[in-house]
Short mmCIF file of C-alpha atoms and ligand atoms in Angstrom, two decimals:
data_model
loop_
_atom_site.label_atom_id
_atom_site.label_comp_id
_atom_site.label_asym_id
_atom_site.label_seq_id
_atom_site.Cartn_x
_atom_site.Cartn_y
_atom_site.Cartn_z
CA MET V 1 7.06 20.68 11.31
CA HIS V 2 7.13 22.42 7.55
CA ALA V 3 9.27 24.45 6.57
CA ALA V 4 7.69 28.09 5.71
CA SER V 5 8.86 28.94 2.41
CA ILE V 6 10.52 27.13 -0.31
CA GLU V 7 14.25 27.30 -1.09
CA ARG V 8 15.22 24.06 -3.17
CA VAL V 9 13.09 22.45 -5.89
CA GLY V 10 13.62 18.99 -6.54
CA VAL V 11 11.79 16.13 -9.72
CA GLY V 12 12.42 12.23 -9.27
CA THR V 13 10.57 9.77 -11.80
CA ASP V 14 10.15 6.13 -11.70
CA ILE V 15 8.83 3.28 -13.32
CA HIS V 16 8.13 -0.31 -12.49
CA ARG V 17 7.20 -3.44 -14.25
CA LEU V 18 3.63 -5.09 -13.80
CA GLU V 19 3.42 -8.90 -12.96
CA VAL V 20 1.42 -11.19 -11.94
CA GLY V 21 1.35 -12.67 -7.93
CA ARG V 22 3.32 -9.11 -6.96
CA ILE V 23 0.85 -7.14 -4.39
CA LEU V 24 0.77 -3.55 -5.17
CA LYS V 25 2.00 -0.61 -3.30
CA LEU V 26 1.69 3.03 -3.73
CA GLY V 27 2.52 5.83 -1.72
CA GLY V 28 3.08 2.98 0.93
CA ILE V 29 -0.91 1.63 0.50
CA GLU V 30 -1.84 -1.63 -0.55
CA ILE V 31 -4.12 -1.25 -3.56
CA GLU V 32 -6.16 -4.20 -5.06
CA PHE V 33 -4.99 -5.65 -8.57
CA ASP V 34 -4.47 -8.63 -9.69
CA ARG V 35 -0.78 -7.57 -10.42
CA GLY V 36 2.22 -5.86 -8.41
CA LEU V 37 5.58 -4.33 -9.43
CA LYS V 38 8.42 -5.71 -10.22
CA GLY V 39 11.33 -4.74 -8.17
CA HIS V 40 14.11 -5.68 -5.57
CA SER V 41 12.25 -3.69 -3.46
CA ASP V 42 8.30 -3.67 -2.71
CA GLY V 43 8.17 -1.44 -6.38
CA ASP V 44 6.49 1.30 -4.83
CA VAL V 45 7.02 3.74 -7.87
CA VAL V 46 5.23 6.61 -5.33
CA LEU V 47 7.70 6.68 -2.59
CA HIS V 48 10.65 5.50 -5.38
CA ALA V 49 10.32 8.88 -7.15
CA THR V 50 9.38 10.68 -4.03
CA ALA V 51 12.61 9.65 -2.44
CA ASP V 52 14.75 11.09 -5.74
CA ALA V 53 12.62 14.64 -5.70
CA LEU V 54 13.76 14.92 -2.22
CA LEU V 55 17.27 13.61 -2.75
CA GLY V 56 17.44 16.03 -5.97
CA ALA V 57 16.15 18.89 -4.24
CA ALA V 58 18.90 18.81 -1.27
CA GLY V 59 21.68 17.83 -3.97
CA LEU V 60 22.58 14.51 -3.12
CA PRO V 61 22.86 11.44 -5.01
CA ASP V 62 19.91 9.40 -6.37
CA ILE V 63 18.42 6.53 -4.65
CA GLY V 64 19.97 4.00 -7.28
CA GLU V 65 23.39 5.17 -5.60
CA GLN V 66 22.30 5.26 -1.70
CA PHE V 67 20.15 2.26 -1.76
CA PRO V 68 22.08 -0.25 -4.33
CA ASP V 69 19.27 -2.84 -5.85
CA ASP V 70 21.86 -5.41 -5.48
CA ASP V 71 22.63 -4.97 -1.69
CA PRO V 72 20.80 -7.77 -0.22
CA ARG V 73 19.28 -5.52 2.60
CA TYR V 74 17.13 -4.41 0.17
CA LYS V 75 15.78 -6.87 -1.19
CA ASP V 76 12.13 -6.74 -0.76
CA ALA V 77 12.44 -3.58 1.86
CA ASP V 78 9.37 -1.61 2.22
CA SER V 79 9.70 1.65 0.80
CA ARG V 80 8.66 3.63 3.40
CA THR V 81 11.94 2.99 4.96
CA LEU V 82 13.96 3.95 2.49
CA VAL V 83 11.56 7.44 1.77
CA SER V 84 12.28 8.00 6.06
CA SER V 85 16.16 7.46 5.57
CA VAL V 86 16.00 10.29 3.15
CA VAL V 87 13.94 12.53 4.56
CA ALA V 88 16.87 12.20 7.52
CA LEU V 89 19.42 12.92 5.22
CA VAL V 90 18.07 15.68 3.95
CA ALA V 91 17.01 17.11 7.57
CA GLU V 92 20.51 16.52 8.05
CA LEU V 93 21.87 19.38 5.52
CA GLY V 94 18.90 21.61 7.73
CA PHE V 95 15.76 20.80 5.32
CA GLU V 96 12.96 19.59 5.38
CA PRO V 97 9.68 18.95 2.88
CA SER V 98 7.48 21.83 2.39
CA ASN V 99 4.97 20.28 -0.22
CA VAL V 100 5.05 17.13 -2.49
CA ASP V 101 3.26 17.15 -5.65
CA VAL V 102 2.74 13.54 -7.64
CA VAL V 103 1.70 12.37 -11.06
CA ILE V 104 1.15 8.06 -10.99
CA HIS V 105 0.97 7.14 -14.61
CA ALA V 106 -1.15 4.43 -14.77
CA GLU V 107 -3.61 2.89 -17.17
CA ARG V 108 -5.34 0.73 -14.14
CA PRO V 109 -6.35 0.40 -11.96
CA LYS V 110 -8.31 3.17 -11.00
CA LEU V 111 -6.72 4.89 -7.91
CA THR V 112 -9.52 7.26 -7.62
CA ALA V 113 -10.32 5.28 -4.14
CA TYR V 114 -6.81 4.91 -2.68
CA LYS V 115 -6.18 9.18 -3.68
CA MET V 116 -6.83 10.14 -0.19
CA ALA V 117 -5.05 7.64 1.57
CA MET V 118 -2.09 7.40 -0.31
CA ARG V 119 -2.09 11.46 0.34
CA GLN V 120 -2.42 10.83 4.12
CA SER V 121 0.80 7.94 4.24
CA LEU V 122 2.95 10.53 2.16
CA ALA V 123 1.77 13.02 4.50
CA GLY V 124 3.09 10.89 7.50
CA LEU V 125 6.21 10.08 6.10
CA LEU V 126 7.41 13.49 5.37
CA ALA V 127 5.89 15.14 8.26
CA LEU V 128 3.96 17.37 5.73
CA PRO V 129 -0.16 18.45 6.57
CA PRO V 130 -2.32 16.20 3.88
CA GLU V 131 -2.87 19.60 2.59
CA ARG V 132 0.49 20.03 1.52
CA VAL V 133 0.35 17.03 -0.80
CA ASN V 134 -1.20 15.85 -3.69
CA ILE V 135 -1.84 12.70 -5.62
CA LYS V 136 -2.75 12.81 -9.59
CA ALA V 137 -3.29 10.24 -11.64
CA LYS V 138 -3.27 9.87 -15.32
CA THR V 139 -3.66 6.94 -18.26
CA HIS V 140 -1.33 6.99 -21.04
CA GLU V 141 -4.48 6.50 -23.40
CA GLY V 142 -3.59 3.16 -24.55
CA LEU V 143 -0.03 4.28 -25.63
CA ASP V 144 3.35 3.03 -24.84
CA ALA V 145 4.38 0.66 -21.62
CA VAL V 146 2.15 2.67 -19.19
CA GLY V 147 -0.83 2.80 -21.52
CA ARG V 148 -0.34 -1.14 -22.80
CA GLY V 149 -0.74 -1.76 -18.58
CA GLU V 150 2.67 -3.32 -18.46
CA ALA V 151 4.33 -0.59 -16.36
CA ILE V 152 3.32 1.64 -13.94
CA ALA V 153 4.94 5.41 -13.57
CA CYS V 154 5.49 8.03 -11.30
CA THR V 155 6.50 11.75 -11.64
CA ALA V 156 7.25 13.47 -8.11
CA VAL V 157 8.08 17.11 -7.20
CA VAL V 158 8.93 18.02 -4.36
CA GLY V 159 10.07 21.65 -2.54
CA LEU V 160 12.27 21.63 0.60
CA GLY V 161 13.22 24.37 2.99
CA ARG V 162 14.16 25.89 6.10
CA PRO V 163 12.65 24.12 9.75
CA ALA V 164 10.14 27.24 10.50
CA ASN V 165 11.08 29.75 13.50
CA THR V 166 8.77 28.35 16.31
CA SER V 167 10.48 30.58 18.87
MG1 MG U 201 12.33 2.10 -8.22
#
């Protein structure tokens, strides 16, 4: 179910503002916090960065073009649906994910306790074994918007390959 070797690499980034009264979702997992990410969809920066990395590796237009944020269909959308659509688009070109490496940039909350759940969630969406999904979390040492706790950002790198010949 996962590519044997990498043929393409893509990178994606995203940032959303933190706002009181929103549910915080990262990597498709609900995280306990007093604020959540503002966005037209659920604001899941991990899934948005991952989707853009997949599209980038496949040479396809970015998620802003594929899923316009002024389109009412994507209002409060579950970003897992968006990633699944992107995986399907990539598969149409004969590619499948080989691995994904994610860096979450967040001053708070502490994400260590959620890393395994996020890894499993992302692995499920990309049809990868969890050991091919890595989640890292970094603070910004009190610097910039992330450091001041005003936003959470994400950087993702994805490798794509051709499906392994199982015959
Ligand atoms: Mg986004």
